[in-house]
Short mmCIF file of C-alpha atoms in Angstrom, two decimals:
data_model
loop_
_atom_site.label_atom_id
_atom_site.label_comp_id
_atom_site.label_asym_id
_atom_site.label_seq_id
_atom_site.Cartn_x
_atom_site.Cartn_y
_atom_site.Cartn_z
CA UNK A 6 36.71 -0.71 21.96
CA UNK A 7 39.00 -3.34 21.95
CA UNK A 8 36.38 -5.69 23.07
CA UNK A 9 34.86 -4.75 19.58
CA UNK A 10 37.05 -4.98 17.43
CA UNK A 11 37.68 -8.32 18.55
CA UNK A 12 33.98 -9.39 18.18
CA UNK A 13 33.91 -7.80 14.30
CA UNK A 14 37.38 -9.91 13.63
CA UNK A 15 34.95 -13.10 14.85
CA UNK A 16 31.11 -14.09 14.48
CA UNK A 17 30.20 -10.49 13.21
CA UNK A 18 32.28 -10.78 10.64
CA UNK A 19 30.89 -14.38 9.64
CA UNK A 20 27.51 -13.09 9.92
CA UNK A 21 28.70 -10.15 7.54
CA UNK A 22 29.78 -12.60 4.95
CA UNK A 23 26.59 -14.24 5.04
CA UNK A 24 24.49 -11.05 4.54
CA UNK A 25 27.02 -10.04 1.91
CA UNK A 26 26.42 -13.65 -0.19
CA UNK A 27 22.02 -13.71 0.81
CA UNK A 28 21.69 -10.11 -0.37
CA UNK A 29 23.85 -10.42 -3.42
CA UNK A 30 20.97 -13.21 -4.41
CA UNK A 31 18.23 -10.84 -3.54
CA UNK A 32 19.57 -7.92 -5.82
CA UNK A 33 19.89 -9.86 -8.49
CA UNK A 34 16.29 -11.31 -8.03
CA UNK A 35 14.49 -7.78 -7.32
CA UNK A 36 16.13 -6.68 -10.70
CA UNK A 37 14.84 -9.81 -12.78
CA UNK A 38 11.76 -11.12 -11.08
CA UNK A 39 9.35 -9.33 -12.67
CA UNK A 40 10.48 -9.21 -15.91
CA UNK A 41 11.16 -13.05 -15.95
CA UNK A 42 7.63 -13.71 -14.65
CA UNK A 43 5.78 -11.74 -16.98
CA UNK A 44 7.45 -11.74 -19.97
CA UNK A 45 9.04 -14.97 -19.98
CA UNK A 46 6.37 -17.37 -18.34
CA UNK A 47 3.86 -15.09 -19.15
CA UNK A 48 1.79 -13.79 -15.73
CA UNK A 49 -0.25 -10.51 -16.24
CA UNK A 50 1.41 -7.49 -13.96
CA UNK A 51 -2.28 -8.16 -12.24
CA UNK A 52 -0.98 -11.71 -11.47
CA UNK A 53 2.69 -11.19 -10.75
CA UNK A 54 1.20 -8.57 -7.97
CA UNK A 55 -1.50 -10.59 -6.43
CA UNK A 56 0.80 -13.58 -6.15
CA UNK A 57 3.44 -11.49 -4.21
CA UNK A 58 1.24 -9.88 -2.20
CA UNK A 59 0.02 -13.32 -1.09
CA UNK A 60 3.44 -14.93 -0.47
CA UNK A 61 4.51 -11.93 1.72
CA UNK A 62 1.06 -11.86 3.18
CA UNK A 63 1.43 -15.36 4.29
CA UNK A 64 4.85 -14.59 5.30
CA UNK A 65 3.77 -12.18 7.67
CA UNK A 66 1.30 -14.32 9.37
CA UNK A 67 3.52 -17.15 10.24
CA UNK A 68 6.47 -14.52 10.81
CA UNK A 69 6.18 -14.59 14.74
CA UNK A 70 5.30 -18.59 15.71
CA UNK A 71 8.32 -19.52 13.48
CA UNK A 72 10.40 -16.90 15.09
CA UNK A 73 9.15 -18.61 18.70
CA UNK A 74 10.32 -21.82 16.85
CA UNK A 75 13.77 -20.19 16.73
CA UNK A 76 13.68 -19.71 20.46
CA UNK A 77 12.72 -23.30 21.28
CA UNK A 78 15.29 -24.56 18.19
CA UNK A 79 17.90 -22.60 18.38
CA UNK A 80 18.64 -19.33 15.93
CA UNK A 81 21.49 -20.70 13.83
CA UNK A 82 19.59 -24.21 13.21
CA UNK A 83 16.85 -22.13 12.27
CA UNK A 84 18.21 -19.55 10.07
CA UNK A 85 20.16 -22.53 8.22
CA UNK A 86 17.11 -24.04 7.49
CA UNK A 87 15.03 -21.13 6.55
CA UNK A 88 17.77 -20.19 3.81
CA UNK A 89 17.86 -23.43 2.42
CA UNK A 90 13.98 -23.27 2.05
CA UNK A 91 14.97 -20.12 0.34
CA UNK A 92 17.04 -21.97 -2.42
CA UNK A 93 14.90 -24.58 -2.71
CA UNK A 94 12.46 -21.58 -3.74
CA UNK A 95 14.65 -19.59 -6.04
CA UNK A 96 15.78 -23.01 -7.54
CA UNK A 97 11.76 -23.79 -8.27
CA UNK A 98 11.50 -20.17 -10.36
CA UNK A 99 12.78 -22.50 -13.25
CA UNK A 100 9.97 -24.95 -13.36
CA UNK A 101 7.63 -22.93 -13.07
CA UNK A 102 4.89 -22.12 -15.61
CA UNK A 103 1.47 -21.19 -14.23
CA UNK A 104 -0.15 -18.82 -12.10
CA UNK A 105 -0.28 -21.53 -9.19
CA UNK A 106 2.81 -22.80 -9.05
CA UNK A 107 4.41 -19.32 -8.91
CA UNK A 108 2.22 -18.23 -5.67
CA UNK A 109 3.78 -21.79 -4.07
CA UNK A 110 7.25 -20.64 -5.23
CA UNK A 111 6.99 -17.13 -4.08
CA UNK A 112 5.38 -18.13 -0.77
CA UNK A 113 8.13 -20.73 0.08
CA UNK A 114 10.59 -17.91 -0.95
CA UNK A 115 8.79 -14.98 1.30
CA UNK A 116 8.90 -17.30 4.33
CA UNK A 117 12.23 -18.78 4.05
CA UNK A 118 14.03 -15.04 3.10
CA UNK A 119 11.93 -13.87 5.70
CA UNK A 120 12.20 -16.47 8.78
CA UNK A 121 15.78 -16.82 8.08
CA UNK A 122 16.63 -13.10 8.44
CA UNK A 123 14.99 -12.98 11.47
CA UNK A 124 16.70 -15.98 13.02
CA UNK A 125 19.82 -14.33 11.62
CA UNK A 126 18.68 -10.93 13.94
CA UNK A 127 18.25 -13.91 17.03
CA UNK A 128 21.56 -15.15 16.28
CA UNK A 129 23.32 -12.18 16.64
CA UNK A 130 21.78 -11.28 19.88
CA UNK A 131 23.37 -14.22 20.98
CA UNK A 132 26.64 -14.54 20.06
CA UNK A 133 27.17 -10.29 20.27
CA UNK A 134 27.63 -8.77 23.84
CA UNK A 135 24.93 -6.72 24.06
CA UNK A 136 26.79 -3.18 24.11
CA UNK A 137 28.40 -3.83 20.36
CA UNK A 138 24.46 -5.25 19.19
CA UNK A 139 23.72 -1.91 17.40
CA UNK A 140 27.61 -1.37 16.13
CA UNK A 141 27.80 -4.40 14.77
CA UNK A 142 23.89 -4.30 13.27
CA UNK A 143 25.10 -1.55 10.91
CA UNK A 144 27.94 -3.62 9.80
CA UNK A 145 26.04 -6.14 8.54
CA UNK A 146 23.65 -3.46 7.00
CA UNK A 147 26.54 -2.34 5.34
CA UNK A 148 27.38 -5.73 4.14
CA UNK A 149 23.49 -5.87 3.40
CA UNK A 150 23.79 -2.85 0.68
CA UNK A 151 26.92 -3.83 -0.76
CA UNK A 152 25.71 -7.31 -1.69
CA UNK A 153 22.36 -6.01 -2.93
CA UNK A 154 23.84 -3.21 -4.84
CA UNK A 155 26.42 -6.28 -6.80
CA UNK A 156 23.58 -8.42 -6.70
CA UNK A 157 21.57 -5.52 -8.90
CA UNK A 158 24.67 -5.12 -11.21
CA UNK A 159 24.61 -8.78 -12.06
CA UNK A 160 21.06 -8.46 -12.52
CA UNK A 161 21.68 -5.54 -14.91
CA UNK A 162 24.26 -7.67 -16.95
CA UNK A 163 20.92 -10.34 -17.21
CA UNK A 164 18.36 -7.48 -18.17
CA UNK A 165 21.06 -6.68 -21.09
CA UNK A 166 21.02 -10.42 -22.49
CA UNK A 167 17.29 -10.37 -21.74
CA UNK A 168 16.91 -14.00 -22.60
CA UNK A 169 15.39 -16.81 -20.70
CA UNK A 170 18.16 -18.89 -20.33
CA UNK A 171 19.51 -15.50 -18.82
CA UNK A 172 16.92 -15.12 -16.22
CA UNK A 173 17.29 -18.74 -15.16
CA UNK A 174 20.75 -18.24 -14.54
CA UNK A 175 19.97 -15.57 -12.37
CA UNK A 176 17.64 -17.90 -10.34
CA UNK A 177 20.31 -20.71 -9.78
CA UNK A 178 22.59 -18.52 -8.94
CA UNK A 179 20.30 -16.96 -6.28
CA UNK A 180 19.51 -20.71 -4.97
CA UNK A 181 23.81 -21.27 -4.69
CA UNK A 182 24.03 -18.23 -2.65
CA UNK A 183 21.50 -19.20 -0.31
CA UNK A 184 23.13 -22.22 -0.01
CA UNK A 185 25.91 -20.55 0.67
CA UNK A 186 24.84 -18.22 3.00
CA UNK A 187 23.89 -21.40 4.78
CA UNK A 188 27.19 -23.17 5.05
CA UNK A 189 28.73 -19.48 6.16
CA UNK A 190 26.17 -19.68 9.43
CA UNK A 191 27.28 -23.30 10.53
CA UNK A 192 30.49 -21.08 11.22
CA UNK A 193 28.89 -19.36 13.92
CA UNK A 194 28.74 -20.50 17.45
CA UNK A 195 25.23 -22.29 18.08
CA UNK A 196 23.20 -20.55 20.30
CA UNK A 197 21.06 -22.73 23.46
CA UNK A 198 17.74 -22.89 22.47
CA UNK A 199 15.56 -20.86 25.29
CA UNK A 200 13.98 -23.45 27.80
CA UNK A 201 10.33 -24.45 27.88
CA UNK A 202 7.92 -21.90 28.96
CA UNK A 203 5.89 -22.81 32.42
CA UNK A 204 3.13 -22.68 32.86
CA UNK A 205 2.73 -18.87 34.09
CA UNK A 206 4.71 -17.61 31.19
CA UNK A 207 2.69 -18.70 28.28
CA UNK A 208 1.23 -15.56 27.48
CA UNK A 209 4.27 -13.84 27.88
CA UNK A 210 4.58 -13.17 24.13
CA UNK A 211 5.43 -10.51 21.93
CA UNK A 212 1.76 -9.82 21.27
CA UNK A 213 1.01 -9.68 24.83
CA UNK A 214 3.94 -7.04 24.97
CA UNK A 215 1.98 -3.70 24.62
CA UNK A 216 5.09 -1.06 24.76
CA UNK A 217 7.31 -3.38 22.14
CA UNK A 218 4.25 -3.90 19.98
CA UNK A 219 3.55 0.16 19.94
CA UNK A 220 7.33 1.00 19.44
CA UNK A 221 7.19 -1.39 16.32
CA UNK A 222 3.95 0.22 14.37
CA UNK A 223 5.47 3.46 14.72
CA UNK A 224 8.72 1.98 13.15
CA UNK A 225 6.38 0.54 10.70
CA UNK A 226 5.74 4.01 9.57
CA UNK A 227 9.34 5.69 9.89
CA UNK A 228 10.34 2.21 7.64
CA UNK A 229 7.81 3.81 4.84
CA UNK A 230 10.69 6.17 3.72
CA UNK A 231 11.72 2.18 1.75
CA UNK A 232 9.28 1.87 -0.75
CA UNK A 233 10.16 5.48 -1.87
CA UNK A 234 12.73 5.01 -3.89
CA UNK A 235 10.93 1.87 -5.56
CA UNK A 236 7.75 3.02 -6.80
CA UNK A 237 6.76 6.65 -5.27
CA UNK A 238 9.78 8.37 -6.51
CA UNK A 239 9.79 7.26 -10.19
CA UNK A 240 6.11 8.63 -10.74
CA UNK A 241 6.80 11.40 -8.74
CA UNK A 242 9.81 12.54 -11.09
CA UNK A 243 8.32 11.66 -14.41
CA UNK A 244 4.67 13.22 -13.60
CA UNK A 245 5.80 16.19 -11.13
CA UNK A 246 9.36 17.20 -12.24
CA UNK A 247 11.46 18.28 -15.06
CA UNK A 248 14.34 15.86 -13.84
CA UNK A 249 15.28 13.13 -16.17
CA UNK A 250 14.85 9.91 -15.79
CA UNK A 251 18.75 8.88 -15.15
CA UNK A 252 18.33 11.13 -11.58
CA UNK A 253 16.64 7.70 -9.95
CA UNK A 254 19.46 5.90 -10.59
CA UNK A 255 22.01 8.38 -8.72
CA UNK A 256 19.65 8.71 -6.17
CA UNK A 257 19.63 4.63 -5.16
CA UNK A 258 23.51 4.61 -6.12
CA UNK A 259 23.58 7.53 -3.62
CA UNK A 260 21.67 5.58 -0.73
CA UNK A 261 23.75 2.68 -1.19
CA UNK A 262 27.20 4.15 -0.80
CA UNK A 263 26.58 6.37 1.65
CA UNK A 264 24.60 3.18 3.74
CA UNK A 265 27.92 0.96 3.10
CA UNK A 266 30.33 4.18 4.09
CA UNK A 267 29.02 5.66 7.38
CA UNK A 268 26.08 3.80 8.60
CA UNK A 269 28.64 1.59 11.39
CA UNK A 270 30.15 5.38 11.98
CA UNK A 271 26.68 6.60 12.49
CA UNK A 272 25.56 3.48 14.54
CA UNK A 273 28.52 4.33 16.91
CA UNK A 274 26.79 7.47 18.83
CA UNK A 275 24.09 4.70 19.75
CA UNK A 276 25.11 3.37 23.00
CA UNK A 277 21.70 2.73 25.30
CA UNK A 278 17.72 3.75 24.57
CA UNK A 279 18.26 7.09 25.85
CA UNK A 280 20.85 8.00 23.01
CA UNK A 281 18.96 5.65 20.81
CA UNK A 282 15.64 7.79 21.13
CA UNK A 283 17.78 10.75 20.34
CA UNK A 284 18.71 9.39 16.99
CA UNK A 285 15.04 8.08 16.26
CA UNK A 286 13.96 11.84 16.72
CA UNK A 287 16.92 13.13 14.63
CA UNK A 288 16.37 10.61 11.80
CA UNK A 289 12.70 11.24 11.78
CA UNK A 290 13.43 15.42 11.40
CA UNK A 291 15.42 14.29 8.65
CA UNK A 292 12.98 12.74 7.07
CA UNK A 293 10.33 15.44 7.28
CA UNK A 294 13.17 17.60 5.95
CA UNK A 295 13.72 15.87 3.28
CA UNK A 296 10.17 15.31 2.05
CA UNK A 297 9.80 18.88 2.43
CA UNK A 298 12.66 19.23 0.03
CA UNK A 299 11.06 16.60 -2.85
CA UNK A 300 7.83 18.70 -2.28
CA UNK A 301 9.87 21.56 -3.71
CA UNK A 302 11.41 19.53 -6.81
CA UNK A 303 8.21 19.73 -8.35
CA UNK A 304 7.61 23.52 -8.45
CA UNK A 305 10.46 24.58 -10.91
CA UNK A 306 10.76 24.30 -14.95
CA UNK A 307 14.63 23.36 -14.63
CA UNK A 308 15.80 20.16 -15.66
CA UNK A 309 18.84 20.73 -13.57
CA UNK A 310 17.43 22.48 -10.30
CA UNK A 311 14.94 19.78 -10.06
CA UNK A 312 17.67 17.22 -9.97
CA UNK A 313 19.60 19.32 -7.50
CA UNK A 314 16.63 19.59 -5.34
CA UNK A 315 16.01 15.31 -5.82
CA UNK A 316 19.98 14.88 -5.25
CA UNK A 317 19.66 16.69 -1.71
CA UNK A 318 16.61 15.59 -0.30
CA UNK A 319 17.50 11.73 -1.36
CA UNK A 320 20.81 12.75 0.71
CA UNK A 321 18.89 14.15 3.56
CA UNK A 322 16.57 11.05 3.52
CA UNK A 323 19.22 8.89 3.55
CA UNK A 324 21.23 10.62 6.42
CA UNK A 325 17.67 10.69 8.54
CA UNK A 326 17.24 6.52 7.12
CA UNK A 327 20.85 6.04 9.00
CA UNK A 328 19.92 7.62 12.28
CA UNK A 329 16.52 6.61 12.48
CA UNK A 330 17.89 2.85 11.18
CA UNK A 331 20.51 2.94 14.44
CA UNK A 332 18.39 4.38 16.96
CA UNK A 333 15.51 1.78 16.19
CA UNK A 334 17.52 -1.14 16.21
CA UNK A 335 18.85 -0.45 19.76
CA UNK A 336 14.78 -0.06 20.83
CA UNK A 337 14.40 -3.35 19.17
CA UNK A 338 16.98 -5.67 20.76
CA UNK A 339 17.72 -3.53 24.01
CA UNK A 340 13.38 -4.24 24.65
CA UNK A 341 13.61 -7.60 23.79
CA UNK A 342 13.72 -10.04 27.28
CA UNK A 343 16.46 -13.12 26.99
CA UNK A 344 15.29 -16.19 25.11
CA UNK A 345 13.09 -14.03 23.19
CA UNK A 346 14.77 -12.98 20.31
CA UNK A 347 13.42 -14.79 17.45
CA UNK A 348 9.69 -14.03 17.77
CA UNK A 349 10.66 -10.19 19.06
CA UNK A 350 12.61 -9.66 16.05
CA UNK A 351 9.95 -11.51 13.75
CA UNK A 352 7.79 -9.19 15.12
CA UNK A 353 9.84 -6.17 14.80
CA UNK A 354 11.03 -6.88 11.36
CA UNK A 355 7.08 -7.52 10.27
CA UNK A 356 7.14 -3.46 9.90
CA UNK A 357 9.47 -3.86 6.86
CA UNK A 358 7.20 -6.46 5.33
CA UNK A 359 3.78 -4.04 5.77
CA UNK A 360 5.70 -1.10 3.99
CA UNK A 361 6.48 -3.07 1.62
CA UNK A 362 3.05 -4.16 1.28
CA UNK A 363 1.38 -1.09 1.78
CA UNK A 364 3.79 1.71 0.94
CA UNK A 365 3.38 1.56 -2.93
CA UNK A 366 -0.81 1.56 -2.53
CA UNK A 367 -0.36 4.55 0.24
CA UNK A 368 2.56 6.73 -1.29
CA UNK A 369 1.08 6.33 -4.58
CA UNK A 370 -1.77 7.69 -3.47
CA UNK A 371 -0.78 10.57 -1.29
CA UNK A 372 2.51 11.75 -3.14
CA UNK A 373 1.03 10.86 -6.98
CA UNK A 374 -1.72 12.11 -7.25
CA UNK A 375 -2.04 14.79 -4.10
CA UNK A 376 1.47 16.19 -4.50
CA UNK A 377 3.38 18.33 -2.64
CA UNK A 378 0.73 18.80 0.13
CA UNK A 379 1.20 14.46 0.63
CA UNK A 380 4.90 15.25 0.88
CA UNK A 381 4.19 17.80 3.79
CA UNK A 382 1.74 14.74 5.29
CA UNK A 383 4.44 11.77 5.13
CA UNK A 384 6.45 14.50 6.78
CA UNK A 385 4.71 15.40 9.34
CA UNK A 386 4.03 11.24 10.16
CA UNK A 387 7.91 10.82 9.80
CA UNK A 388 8.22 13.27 12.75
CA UNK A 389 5.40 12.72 15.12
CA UNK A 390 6.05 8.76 14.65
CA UNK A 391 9.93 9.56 15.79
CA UNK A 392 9.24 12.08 18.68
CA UNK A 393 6.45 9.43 20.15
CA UNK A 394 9.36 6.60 19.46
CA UNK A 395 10.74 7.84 22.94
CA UNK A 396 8.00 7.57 25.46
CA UNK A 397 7.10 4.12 23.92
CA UNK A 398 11.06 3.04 24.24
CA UNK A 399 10.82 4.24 28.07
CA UNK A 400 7.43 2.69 28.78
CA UNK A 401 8.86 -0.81 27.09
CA UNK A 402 12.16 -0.17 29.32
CA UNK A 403 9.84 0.12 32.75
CA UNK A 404 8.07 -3.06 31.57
CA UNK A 405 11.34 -4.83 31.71
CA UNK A 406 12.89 -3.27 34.44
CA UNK A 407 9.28 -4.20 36.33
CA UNK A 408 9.56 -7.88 34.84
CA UNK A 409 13.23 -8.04 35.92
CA UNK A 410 12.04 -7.73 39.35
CA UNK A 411 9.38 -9.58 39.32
CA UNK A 412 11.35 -12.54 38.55
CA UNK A 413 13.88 -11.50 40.86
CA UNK A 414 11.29 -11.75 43.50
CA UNK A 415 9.80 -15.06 42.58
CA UNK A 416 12.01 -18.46 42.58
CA UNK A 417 9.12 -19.53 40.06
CA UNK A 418 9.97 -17.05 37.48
CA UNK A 419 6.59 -15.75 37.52
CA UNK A 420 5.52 -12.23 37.32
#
């Protein structure tokens, strides 16, 4: 214990600041983007989407060679770098004024927000001793919420000028934080880059890994419970509920406290991949729970027992989100071998980047327009996905163990 609290009075607690300045960027661009794009410089919502879905798209392709660039750099060179790319980005927003030039900026923004998050994940496998990974993981998601939930009230105070000279503020003040956020991370020890691989271990990447690549497309779809709140939920309140509109709003206010409150108290009954698999199957019951309970907001003609019914399940998700959150990020680092962090958690985080790509296409469709019987479906995934979660974690865990003694074996390193 003490041995943590002395690690969270040092780098973790740099890193935190960081997260806190990046994300308070972010919240203030998610609120404003769109808005600013369309109505501003004048892209078509047909536009602003396919643009987006190519930046992230491309962002997702290059997501694991840069992250094996991290390895061979170093994780705090690269995360600097990647952030900066990110202000140079946000910066761009205010030039730009056609369809093309947009897809650039967005692209250069997707990869750098992207890359340098998952540098940021390599860096703090290095400089945290690997029993406080997942404690201190949910204190920086903490700090993660907290700046994205300021960063949305600034973006609020924007949205209520609603001018352009507004909305550009908003932009360079996303590029200073970035900037920011990069002068916080030359605080943090450096990190040895991870020596050349020979020849014998050149396949030995995270696509080759067969347990680590199952255990993250089944977090891909206990991650879908994200998009939710964004697009699903707002459809599913106006065109299957008597709830007003304001219920959204204390539903993501909800999330965010309760993220920023307990998630480092719920992190701290994480302590290997047995007790992390536990959590992964208690988050994902959670989560079938509480889609059973939206399913149910829809059936009533109260205004107020359909907000009730909202209220709880968004408090159930978010309790299963917390659990599931912990448990997976132990599977994540705990499965990933030394020098391997940046393209492992490239990898890993890719899930995120999917359901964001895919959830509001899939969620639409199932919870929309197939109602509660798609609520009953995403919770039935939630729970199978989390109950298979643990004999993928212990096949990935026999894979090391195996490699571990491989290399024990061999002077060469080779398995």
């Amino acid at each position: 214990m003490e041995a943590l609290k002395t690690t969270l009075r040092g780098s973790a607690r740099t890193l935190a600041v960081g997260q806190l300045i990046s994300k308070t960027g972010d919240g203030a661009y998610y609120v404003t983007s769109a808005l600013f794009f369309t109505q501003v410089v004048g892209l078509s919502p047909a536009e602003l989407g396919l643009g987006l879905t190519i930046a992230w798209t491309v962002a997702l392709a290059v997501g694991v060679p840069l992250g094996h660039l991290s390895d061979r750099i170093g994780p705090r060179e690269t995360a600097i770098f990647f952030f900066c790319c990110a202000a140079l980005a946000a910066g761009s927003y205010v030039f730009v004024r056609s369809f093309p030039l947009f897809v650039l900026a967005a692209t250069v923004y997707a990869i750098g927000q992207r890359s340098g998050s998952a540098a940021q994940q390599a860096l703090l496998a290095g400089v945290v001793q690997r029993e406080n990974i997942t404690t201190v993981r949910a204190f920086l998601q903490a700090a993660s919420n907290a700046g994205l939930a300021f960063g949305a009230a600034l973006g609020g105070v924007v949205l209520l000028f609603d001018t352009r000279e507004a909305y550009l503020t908003a932009f360079a003040v996303n590029a200073c934080v970035f900037l920011a956020a990069s002068l916080v991370l030359t605080r943090v020890p450096a990190v040895a880059p991870a020596p050349a691989a020979t020849e014998g271990e050149k396949s030995r990447s995270v696509l080759k890994d067969r347990p680590y690549v199952a255990v993250s497309l089944l977090n891909l779809v206990l991650v879908l419970h994200g998009p939710l709140i964004d697009v699903a939920l707002p459809l599913w309140i106006v065109n299957h509920t008597e709830a007003p509109k304001w219920v959204l709003a204390a539903m993501f206010i909800l999330n965010t406290l309760a993220v920023v409150v307990f998630q480092v108290r719920v992190a701290r009954g994480v302590t290997d991949l047995t007790s992390a698999g536990r959590y992964v199957v208690k988050g994902g019951l959670l989560l079938g729970l509480s889609c059973v309970v939206f399913a149910y907001s829809g059936s009533g003609d109260s205004l107020w027992s359909a907000a009730l019914l909202l209220l709880t399940a968004a408090a159930i998700q978010t309790a299963g989100e917390m659990m599931q959150s912990a448990g997976t990020w132990e599977i994540s680092f705990g499965l990933t071998p030394d020098g391997r962090h940046g393209q492992y958690q490239a990898f890993f985080g890719s899930g995120h980047t999917v359901a964001e790509l895919i959830g509001p296409l899939v969620l639409t469709g199932l919870l929309v327009y197939w109602g509660p019987p798609g609520w009953i479906l995403l919770g039935v995934l939630f729970v199978v996905a989390s109950f298979l979660m643990v004999p993928a974690a212990k096949w990935g865990e026999r894979r090391m163990n195996a490699g571990k003694a491989s290399a024990g074996a061999s002077p060469s390193g080779v398995e």
